mmCIF file of C-alpha atoms in Angstrom:
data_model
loop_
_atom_site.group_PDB
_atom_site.id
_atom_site.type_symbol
_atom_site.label_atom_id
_atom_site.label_comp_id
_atom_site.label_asym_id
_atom_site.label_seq_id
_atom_site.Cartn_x
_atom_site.Cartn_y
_atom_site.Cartn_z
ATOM 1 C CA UNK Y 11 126.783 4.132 19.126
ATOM 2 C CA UNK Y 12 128.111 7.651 18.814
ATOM 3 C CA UNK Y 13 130.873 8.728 16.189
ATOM 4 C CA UNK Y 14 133.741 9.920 18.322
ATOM 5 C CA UNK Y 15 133.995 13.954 17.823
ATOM 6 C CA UNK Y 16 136.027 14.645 14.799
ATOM 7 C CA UNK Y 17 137.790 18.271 16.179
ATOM 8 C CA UNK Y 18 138.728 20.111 13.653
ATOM 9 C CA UNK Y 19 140.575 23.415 13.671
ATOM 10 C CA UNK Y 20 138.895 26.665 12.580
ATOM 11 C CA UNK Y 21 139.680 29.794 10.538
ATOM 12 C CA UNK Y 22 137.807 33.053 9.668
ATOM 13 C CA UNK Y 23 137.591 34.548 6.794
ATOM 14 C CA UNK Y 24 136.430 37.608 4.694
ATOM 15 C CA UNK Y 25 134.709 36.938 1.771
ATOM 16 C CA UNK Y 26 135.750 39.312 -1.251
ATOM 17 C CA UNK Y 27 133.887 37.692 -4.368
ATOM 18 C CA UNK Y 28 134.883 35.592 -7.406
ATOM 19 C CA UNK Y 29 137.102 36.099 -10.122
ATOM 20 C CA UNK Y 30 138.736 33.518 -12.820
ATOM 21 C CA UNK Y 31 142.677 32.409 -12.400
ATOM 22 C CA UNK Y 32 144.284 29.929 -14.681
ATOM 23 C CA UNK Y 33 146.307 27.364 -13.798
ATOM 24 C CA UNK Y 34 149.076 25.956 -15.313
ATOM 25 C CA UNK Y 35 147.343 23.946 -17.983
ATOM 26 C CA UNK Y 36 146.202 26.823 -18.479
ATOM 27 C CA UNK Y 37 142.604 26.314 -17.730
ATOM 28 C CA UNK Y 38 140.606 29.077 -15.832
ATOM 29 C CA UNK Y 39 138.682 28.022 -13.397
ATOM 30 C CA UNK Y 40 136.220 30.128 -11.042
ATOM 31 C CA UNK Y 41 137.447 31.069 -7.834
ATOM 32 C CA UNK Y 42 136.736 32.551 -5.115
ATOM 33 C CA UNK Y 43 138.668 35.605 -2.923
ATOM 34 C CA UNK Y 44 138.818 35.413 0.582
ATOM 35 C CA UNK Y 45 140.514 38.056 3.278
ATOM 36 C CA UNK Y 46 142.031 36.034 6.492
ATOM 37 C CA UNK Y 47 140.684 38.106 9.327
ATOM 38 C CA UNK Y 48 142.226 38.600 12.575
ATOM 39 C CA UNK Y 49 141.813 35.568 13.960
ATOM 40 C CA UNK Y 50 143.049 36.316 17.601
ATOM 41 C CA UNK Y 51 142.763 33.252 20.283
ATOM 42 C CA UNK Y 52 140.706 34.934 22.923
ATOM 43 C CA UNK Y 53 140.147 31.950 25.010
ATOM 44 C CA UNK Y 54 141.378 28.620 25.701
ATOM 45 C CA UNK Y 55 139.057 26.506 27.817
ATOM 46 C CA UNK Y 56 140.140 23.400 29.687
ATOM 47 C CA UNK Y 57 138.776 20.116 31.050
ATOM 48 C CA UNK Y 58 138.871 21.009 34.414
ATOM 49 C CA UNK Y 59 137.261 24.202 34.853
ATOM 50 C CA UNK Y 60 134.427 24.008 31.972
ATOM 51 C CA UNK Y 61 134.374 20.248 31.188
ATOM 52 C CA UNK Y 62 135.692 20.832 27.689
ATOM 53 C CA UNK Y 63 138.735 21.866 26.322
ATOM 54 C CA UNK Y 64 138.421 24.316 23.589
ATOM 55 C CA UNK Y 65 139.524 27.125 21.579
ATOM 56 C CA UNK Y 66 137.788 31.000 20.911
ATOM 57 C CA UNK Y 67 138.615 32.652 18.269
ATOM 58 C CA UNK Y 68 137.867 36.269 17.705
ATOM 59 C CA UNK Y 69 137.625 38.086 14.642
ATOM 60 C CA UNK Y 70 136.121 41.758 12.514
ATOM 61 C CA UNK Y 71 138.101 44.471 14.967
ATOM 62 C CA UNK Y 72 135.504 47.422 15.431
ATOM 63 C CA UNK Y 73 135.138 50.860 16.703
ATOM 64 C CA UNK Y 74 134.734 50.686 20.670
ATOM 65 C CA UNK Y 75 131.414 52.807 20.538
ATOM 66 C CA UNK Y 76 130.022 49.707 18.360
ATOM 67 C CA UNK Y 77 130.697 46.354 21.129
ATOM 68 C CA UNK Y 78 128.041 46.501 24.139
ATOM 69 C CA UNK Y 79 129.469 46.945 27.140
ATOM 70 C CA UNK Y 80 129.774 43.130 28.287
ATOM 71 C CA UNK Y 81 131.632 42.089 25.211
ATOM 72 C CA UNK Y 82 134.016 44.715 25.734
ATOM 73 C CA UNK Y 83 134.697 44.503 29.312
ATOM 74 C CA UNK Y 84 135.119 40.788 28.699
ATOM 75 C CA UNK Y 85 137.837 41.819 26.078
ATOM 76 C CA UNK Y 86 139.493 44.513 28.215
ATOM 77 C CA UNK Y 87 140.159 41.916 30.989
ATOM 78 C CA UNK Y 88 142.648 40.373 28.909
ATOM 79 C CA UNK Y 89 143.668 43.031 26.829
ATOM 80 C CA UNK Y 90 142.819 41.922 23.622
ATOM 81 C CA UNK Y 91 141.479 44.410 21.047
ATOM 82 C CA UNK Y 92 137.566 45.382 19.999
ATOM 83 C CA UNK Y 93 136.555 42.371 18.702
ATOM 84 C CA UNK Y 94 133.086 42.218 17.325
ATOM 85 C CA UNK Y 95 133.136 38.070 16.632
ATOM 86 C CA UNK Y 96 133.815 34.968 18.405
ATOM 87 C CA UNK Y 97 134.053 31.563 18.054
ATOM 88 C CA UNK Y 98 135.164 28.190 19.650
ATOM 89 C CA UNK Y 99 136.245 25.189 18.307
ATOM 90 C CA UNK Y 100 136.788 22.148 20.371
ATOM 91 C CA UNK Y 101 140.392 20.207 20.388
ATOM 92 C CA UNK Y 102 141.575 17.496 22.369
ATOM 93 C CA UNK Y 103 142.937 18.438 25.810
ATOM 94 C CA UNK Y 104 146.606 17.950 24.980
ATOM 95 C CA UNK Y 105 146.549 20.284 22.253
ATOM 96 C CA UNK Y 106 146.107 23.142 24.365
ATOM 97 C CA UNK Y 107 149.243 24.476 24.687
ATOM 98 C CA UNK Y 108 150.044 24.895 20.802
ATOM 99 C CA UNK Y 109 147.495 28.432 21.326
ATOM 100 C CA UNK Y 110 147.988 31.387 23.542
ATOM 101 C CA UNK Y 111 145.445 33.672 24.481
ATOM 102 C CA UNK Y 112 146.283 36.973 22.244
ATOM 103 C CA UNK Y 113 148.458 35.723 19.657
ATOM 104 C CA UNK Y 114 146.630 35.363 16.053
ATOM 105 C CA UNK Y 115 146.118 31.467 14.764
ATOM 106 C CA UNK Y 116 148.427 29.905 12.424
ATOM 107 C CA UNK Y 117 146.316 29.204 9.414
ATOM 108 C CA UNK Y 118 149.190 27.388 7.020
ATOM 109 C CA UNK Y 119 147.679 23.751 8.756
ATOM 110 C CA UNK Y 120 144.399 24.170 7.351
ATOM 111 C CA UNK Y 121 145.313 25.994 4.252
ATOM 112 C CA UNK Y 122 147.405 24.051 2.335
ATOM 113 C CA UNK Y 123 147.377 23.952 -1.805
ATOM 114 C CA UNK Y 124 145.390 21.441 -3.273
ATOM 115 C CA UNK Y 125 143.678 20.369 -0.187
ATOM 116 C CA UNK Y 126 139.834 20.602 0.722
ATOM 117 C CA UNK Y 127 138.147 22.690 3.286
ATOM 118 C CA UNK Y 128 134.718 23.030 4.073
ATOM 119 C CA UNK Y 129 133.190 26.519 4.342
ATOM 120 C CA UNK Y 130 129.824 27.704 6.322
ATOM 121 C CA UNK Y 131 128.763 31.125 6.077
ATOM 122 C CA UNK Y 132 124.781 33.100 5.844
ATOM 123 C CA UNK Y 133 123.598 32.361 2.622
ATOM 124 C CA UNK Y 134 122.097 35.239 0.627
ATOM 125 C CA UNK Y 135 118.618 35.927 1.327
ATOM 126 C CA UNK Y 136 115.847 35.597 -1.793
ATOM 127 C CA UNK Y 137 113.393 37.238 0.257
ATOM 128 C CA UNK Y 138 109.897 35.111 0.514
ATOM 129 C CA UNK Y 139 109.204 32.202 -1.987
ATOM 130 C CA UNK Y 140 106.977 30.162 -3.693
ATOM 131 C CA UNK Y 141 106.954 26.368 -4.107
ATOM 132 C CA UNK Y 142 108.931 26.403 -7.601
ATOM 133 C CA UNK Y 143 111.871 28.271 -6.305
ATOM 134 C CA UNK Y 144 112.345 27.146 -2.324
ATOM 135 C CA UNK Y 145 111.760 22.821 -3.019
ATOM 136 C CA UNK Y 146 112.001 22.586 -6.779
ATOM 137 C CA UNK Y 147 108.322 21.724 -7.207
ATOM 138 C CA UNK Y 148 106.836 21.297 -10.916
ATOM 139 C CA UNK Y 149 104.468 24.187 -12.445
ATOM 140 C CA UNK Y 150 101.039 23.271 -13.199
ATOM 141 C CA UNK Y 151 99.528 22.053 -16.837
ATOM 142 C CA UNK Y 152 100.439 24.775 -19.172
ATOM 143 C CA UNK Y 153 97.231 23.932 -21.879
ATOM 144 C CA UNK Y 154 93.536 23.045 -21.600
ATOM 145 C CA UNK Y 155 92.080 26.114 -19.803
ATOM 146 C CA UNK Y 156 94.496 25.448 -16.301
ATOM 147 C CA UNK Y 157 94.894 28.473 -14.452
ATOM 148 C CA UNK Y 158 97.505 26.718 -12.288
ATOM 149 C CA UNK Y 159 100.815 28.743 -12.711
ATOM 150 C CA UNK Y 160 103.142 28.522 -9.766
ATOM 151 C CA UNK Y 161 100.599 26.804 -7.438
ATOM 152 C CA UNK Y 162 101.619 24.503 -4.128
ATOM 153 C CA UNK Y 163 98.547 22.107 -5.020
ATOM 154 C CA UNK Y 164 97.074 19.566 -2.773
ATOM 155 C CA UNK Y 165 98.581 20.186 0.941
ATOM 156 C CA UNK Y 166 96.749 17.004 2.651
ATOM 157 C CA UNK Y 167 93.881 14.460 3.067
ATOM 158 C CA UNK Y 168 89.905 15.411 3.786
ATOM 159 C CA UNK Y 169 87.941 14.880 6.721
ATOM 160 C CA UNK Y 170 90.712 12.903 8.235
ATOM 161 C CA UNK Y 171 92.698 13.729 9.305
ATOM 162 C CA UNK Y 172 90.647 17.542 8.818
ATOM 163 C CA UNK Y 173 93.518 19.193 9.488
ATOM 164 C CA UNK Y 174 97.402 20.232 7.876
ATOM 165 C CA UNK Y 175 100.743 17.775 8.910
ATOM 166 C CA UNK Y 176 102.729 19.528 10.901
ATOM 167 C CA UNK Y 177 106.182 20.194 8.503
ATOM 168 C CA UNK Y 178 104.042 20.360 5.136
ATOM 169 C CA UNK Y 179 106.443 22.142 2.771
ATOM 170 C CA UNK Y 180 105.262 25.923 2.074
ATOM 171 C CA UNK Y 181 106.048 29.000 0.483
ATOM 172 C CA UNK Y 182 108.161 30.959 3.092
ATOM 173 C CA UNK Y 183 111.326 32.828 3.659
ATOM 174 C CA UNK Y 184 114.434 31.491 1.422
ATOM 175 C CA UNK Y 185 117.824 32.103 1.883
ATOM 176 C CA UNK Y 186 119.845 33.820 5.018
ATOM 177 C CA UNK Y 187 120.695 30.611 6.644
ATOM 178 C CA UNK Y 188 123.549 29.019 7.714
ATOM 179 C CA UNK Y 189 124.775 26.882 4.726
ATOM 180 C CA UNK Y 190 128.122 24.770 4.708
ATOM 181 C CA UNK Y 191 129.799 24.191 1.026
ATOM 182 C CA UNK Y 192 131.804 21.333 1.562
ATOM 183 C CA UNK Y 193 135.013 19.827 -0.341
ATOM 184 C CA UNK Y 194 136.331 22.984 -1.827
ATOM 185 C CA UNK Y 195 139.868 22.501 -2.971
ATOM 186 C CA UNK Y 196 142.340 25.609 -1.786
ATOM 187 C CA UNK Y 197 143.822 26.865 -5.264
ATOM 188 C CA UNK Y 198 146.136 29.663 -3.319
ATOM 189 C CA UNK Y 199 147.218 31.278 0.186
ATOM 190 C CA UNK Y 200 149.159 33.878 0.087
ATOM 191 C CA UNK Y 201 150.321 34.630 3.425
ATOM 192 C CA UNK Y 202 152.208 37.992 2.954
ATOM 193 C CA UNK Y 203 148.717 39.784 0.965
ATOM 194 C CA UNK Y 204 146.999 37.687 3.475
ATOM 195 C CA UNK Y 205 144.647 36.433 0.444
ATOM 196 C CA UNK Y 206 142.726 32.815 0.129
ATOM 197 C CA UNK Y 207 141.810 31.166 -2.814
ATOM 198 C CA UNK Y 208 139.197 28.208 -3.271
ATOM 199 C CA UNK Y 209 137.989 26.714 -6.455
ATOM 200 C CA UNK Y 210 134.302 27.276 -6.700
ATOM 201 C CA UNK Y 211 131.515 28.990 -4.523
ATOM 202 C CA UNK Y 212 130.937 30.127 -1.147
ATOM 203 C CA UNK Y 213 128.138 31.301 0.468
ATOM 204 C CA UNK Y 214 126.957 34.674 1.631
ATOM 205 C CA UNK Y 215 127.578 38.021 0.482
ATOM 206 C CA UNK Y 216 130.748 40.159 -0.599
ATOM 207 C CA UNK Y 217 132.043 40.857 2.731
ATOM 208 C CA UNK Y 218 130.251 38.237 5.117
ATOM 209 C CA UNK Y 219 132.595 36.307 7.468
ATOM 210 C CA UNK Y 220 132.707 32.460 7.128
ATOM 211 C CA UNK Y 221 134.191 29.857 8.866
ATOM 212 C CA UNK Y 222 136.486 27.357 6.907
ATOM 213 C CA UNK Y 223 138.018 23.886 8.313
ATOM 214 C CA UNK Y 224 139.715 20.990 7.188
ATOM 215 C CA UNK Y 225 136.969 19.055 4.801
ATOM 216 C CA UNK Y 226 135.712 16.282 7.074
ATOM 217 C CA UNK Y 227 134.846 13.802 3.829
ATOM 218 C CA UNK Y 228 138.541 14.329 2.280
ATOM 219 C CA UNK Y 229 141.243 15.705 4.873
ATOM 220 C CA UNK Y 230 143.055 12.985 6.497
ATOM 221 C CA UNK Y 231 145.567 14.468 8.479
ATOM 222 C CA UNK K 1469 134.445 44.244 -7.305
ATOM 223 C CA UNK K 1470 136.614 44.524 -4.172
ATOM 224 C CA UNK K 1471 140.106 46.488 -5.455
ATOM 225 C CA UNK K 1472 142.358 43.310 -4.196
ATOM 226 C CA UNK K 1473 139.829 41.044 -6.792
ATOM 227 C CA UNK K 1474 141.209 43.785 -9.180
ATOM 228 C CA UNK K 1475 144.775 43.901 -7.965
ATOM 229 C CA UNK K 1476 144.970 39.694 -7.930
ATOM 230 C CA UNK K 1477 143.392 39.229 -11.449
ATOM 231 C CA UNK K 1478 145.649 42.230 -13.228
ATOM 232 C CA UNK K 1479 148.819 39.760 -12.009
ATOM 233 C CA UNK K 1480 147.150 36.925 -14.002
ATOM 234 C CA UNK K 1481 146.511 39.111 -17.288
ATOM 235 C CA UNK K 1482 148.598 39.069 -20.094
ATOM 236 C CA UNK K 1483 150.701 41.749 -21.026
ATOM 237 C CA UNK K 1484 149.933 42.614 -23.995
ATOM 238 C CA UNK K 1485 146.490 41.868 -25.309
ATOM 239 C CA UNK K 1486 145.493 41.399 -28.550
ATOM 240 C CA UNK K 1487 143.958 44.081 -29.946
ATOM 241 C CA UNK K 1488 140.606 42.193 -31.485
ATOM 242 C CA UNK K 1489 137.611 43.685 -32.500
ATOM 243 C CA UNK K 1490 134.252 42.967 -33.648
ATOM 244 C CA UNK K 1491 134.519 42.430 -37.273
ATOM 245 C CA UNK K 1492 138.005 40.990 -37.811
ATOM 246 C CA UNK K 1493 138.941 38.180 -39.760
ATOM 247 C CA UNK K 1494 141.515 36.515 -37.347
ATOM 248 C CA UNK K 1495 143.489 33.541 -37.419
ATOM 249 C CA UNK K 1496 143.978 32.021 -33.401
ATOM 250 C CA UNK K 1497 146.899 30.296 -32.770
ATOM 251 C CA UNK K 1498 146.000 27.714 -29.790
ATOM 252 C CA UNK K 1499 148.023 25.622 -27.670
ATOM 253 C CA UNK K 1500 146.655 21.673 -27.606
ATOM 254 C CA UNK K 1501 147.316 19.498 -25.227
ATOM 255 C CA UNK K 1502 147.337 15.492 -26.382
ATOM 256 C CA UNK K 1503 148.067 13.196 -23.511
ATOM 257 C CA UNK K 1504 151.793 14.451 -22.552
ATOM 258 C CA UNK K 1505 152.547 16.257 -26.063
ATOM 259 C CA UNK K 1506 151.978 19.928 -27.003
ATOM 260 C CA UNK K 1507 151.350 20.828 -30.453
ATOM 261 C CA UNK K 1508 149.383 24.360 -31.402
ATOM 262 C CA UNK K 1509 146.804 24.599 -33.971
ATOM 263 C CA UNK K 1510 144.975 27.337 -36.083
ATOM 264 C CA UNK K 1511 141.969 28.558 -36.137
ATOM 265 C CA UNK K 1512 140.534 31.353 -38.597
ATOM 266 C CA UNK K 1513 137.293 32.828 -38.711
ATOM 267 C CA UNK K 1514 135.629 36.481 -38.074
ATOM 268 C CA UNK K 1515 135.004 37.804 -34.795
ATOM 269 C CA UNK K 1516 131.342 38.208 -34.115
ATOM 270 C CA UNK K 1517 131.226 39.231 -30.533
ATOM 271 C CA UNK K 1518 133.347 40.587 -27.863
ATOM 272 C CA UNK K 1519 132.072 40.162 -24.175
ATOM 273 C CA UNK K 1520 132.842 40.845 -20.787
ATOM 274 C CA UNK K 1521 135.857 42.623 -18.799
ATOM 275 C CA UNK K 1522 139.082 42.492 -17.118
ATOM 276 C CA UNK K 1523 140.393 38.700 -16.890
ATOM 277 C CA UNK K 1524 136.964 37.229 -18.382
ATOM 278 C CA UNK K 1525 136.876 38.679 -21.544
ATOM 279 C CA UNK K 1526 135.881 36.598 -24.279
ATOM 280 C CA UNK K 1527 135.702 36.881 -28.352
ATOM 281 C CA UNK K 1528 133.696 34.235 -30.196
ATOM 282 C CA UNK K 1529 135.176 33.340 -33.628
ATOM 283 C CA UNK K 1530 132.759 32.091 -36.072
ATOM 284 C CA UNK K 1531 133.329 29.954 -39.276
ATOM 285 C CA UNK K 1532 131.739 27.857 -41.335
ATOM 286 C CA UNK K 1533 133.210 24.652 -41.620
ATOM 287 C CA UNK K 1534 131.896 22.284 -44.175
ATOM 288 C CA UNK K 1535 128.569 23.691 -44.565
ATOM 289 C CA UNK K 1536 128.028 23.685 -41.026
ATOM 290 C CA UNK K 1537 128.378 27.050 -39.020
ATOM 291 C CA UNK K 1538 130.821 26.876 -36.223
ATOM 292 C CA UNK K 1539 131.551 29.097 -33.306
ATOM 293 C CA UNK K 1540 134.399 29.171 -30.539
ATOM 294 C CA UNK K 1541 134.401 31.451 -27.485
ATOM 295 C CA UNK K 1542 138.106 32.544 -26.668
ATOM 296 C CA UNK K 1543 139.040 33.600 -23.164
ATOM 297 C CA UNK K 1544 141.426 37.132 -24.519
ATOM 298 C CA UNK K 1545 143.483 36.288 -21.128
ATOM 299 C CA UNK K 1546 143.919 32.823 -21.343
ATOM 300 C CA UNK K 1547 147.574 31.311 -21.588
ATOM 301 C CA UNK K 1548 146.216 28.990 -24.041
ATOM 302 C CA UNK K 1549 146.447 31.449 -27.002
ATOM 303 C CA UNK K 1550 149.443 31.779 -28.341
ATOM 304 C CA UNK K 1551 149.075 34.454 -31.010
ATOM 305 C CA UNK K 1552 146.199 36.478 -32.530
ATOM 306 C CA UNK K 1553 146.680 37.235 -36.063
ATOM 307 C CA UNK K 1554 144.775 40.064 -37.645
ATOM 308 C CA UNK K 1555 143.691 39.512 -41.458
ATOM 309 C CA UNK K 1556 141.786 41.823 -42.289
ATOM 310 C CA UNK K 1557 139.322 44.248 -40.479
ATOM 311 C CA UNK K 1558 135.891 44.373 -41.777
ATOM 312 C CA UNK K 1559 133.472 47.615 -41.320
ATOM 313 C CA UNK K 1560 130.434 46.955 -38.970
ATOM 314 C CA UNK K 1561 127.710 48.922 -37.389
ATOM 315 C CA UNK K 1562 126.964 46.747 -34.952
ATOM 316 C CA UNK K 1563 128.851 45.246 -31.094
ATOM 317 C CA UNK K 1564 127.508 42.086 -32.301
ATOM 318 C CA UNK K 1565 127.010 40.266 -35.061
ATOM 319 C CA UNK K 1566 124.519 37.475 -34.556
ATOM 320 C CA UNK K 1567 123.104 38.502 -38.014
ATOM 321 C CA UNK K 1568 126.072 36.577 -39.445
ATOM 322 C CA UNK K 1569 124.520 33.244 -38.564
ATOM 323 C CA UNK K 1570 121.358 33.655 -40.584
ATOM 324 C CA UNK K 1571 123.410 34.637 -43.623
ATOM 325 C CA UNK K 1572 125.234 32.094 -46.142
ATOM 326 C CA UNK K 1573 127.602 32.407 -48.848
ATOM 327 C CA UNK K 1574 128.227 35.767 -50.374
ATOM 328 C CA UNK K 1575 126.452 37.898 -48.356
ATOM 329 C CA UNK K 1576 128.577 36.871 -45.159
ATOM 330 C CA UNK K 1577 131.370 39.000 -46.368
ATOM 331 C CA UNK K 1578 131.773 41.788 -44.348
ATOM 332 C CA UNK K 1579 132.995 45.113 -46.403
ATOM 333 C CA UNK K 1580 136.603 46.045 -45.453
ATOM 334 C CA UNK K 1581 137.263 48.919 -43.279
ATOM 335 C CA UNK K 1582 139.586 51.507 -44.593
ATOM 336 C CA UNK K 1583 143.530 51.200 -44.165
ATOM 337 C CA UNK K 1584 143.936 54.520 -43.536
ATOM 338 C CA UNK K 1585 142.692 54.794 -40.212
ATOM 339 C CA UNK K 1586 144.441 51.860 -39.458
ATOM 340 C CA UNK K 1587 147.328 53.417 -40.290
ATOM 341 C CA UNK K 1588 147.161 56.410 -37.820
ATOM 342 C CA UNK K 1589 146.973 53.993 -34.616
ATOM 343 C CA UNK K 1590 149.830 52.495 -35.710
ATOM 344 C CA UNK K 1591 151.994 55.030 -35.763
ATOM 345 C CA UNK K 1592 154.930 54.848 -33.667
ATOM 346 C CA UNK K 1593 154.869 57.682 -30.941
ATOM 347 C CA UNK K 1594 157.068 60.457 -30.754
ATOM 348 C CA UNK K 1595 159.704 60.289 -28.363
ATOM 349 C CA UNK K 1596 159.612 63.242 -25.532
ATOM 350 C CA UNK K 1597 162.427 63.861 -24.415
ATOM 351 C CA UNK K 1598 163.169 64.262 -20.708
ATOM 352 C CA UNK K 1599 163.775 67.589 -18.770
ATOM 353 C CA UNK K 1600 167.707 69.069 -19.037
ATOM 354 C CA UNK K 1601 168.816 66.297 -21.342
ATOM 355 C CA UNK K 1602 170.271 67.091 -24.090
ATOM 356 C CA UNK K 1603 168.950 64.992 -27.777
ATOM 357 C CA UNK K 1604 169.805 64.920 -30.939
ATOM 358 C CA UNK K 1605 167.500 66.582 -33.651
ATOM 359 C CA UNK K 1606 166.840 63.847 -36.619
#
């Protein structure tokens, strides 16, 4: 049996970095800094004419010399500015008419104080790995003559099967992935400075653009 | 750091910071919190290291409290602290003084730095007058 779709709404955001803030115990705690981007709706799909209803949200305005031509003509068609990212989140059919193609996304639903969110974004890359770093794997004997430092060890059987399992754990490429940290409470919006604040980490680099929702463990709305 | 990182954590500073420095005897007035009552308590010791910048700096306070060495890390921003107190300022060569910990009894003492160029910083500034208005001469 299939869950029914949980829909949940979406907002982008521009990660700044971390910082401390205390609260009113007086604790600090680690936070950190987001930017709300544009978040213009550029796209509302219905049931009838693409068999889903659904939302597209576009965000990170650029120079027009920087969209291909496509993207922009799709943009120009409805007169929306150069917008260099989209993306759709589904919603139920009836919910349709709360958006309007052009006008930015009310964010104070998903953002409220104390509340979680969950929050995808590229992770940072760490370039190419070994076994120790990428799946936590356990160095070799440090004494009696081993020369076995960071090594992956034993990757399979002999003769038979006389060959390597397909999805054997190796040394490869860590990082730069799409990574969602879930159940991070919002500490602070500020709509006026247009600021976010969420206790704790989130992933990618100063700058990146990630996508935050309503935490699907904790939000019961 | 991003200058709205900057702008957002100089709104959660303090004031007025104390002005701390490696080498001080201090006495750190913190707020405790017991269940739903707030009482404040004392702690005095010399500063041994300052670290960091902006809204995480920190100053650990070192002491030795029944024979047994003991060290607390202060945040300089946090609401917590109620009061730094400044006994006495003791004349270092180093930024930090981990040498301290090795050390017992007499030869902990740290030598005190001279008054006198305390003195000077703590001078009260001279008033400048503004253009076209007239003040009186003391």
């Amino acid at each position: 049996m299939t869950k029914p779709l949980r829909m949940r709404p979406i907002v982008l955001a521009k990660k700044l970095g971390m910082t401390q803030y205390f609260n009113q115990d007086g604790d600090a705690i680690p936070v950190t800094v987001m930017e709300l981007a544009e978040n213009i709706v550029t796209e509302i799909k219905n049931d009838l004419k693409h068999g889903y209803a659904s939302v597209q949200l576009g965000a990170n305005i650029k120079k027009e010399k920087h969209l291909n031509k496509p993207k922009l003509g799709n943009l120009k068609k409805k007169n929306l500015p150069n917008l260099g990212y989209l993306k759709e989140f589904r919603i139920k059919p009836e919910e349709s008419e709360k958006y309007k193609v052009g006008e930015p996304l009310d964010p104070s639903s998903i953002l409220v104080p104390q509340e979680y969110v969950d929050i995808s974004g590229i992770s940072i890359g760490k370039g190419f790995q070994g076994m120790v770093k990428l799946y936590q794997k356990k160095r070799g004997p440090k004494s009696h003559g081993s020369k076995s430092y960071r090594q992956p060890g034993s990757i399979g059987a002999h003769t038979y099967p006389g060959r390597v399992l397909p999805g054997k754990k190796m040394p490869s490429r860590m990082g730069n992935e799409r990574v969602t940290a879930r159940n991070l409470r919002v500490v602070e919006f500020d709509k006026e400075k247009n600021i976010l604040l969420v206790r704790g980490a989130v992933p990618g680099v100063e700058g990146t653009l990630v996508e935050i929702k309503p935490s699907i463990k904790k939000w019961n709305p | 750091m991003h200058p709205k990182i900057v702008e957002l954590s100089k709104q959660n500073q303090k004031k007025q910071i104390p002005n701390v420095q490696v080498g001080d005897t201090v006495k750190v007035t913190v707020r405790i919190k017991e269940g739903t009552k707030e009482r404040s308590q004392n702690y005095e010791g010399t500063v041994i290291k300052i670290k960091g910048t902006g809204i995480s700096k920190t100053f650990t306070v070192r002491k030795v409290f029944q024979g047994v060495g003991v060290e607390r890390v202060f945040l300089l921003n946090s609401p917590k602290i109620e009061k730094v107190e400044v006994l006495r300022s003791g004349k270092v060569r180093r930024a930090k003084l981990y040498y301290l910990r090795e050390r017992t009894g007499k030869s902990t003492k740290l030598k005190e730095r001279m008054l006198s160029s305390q003195s000077t910083s703590e001078m009260p500034k001279e008033e400048v007058p503004e253009e076209g208005k007239l003040v009186e001469v003391k």
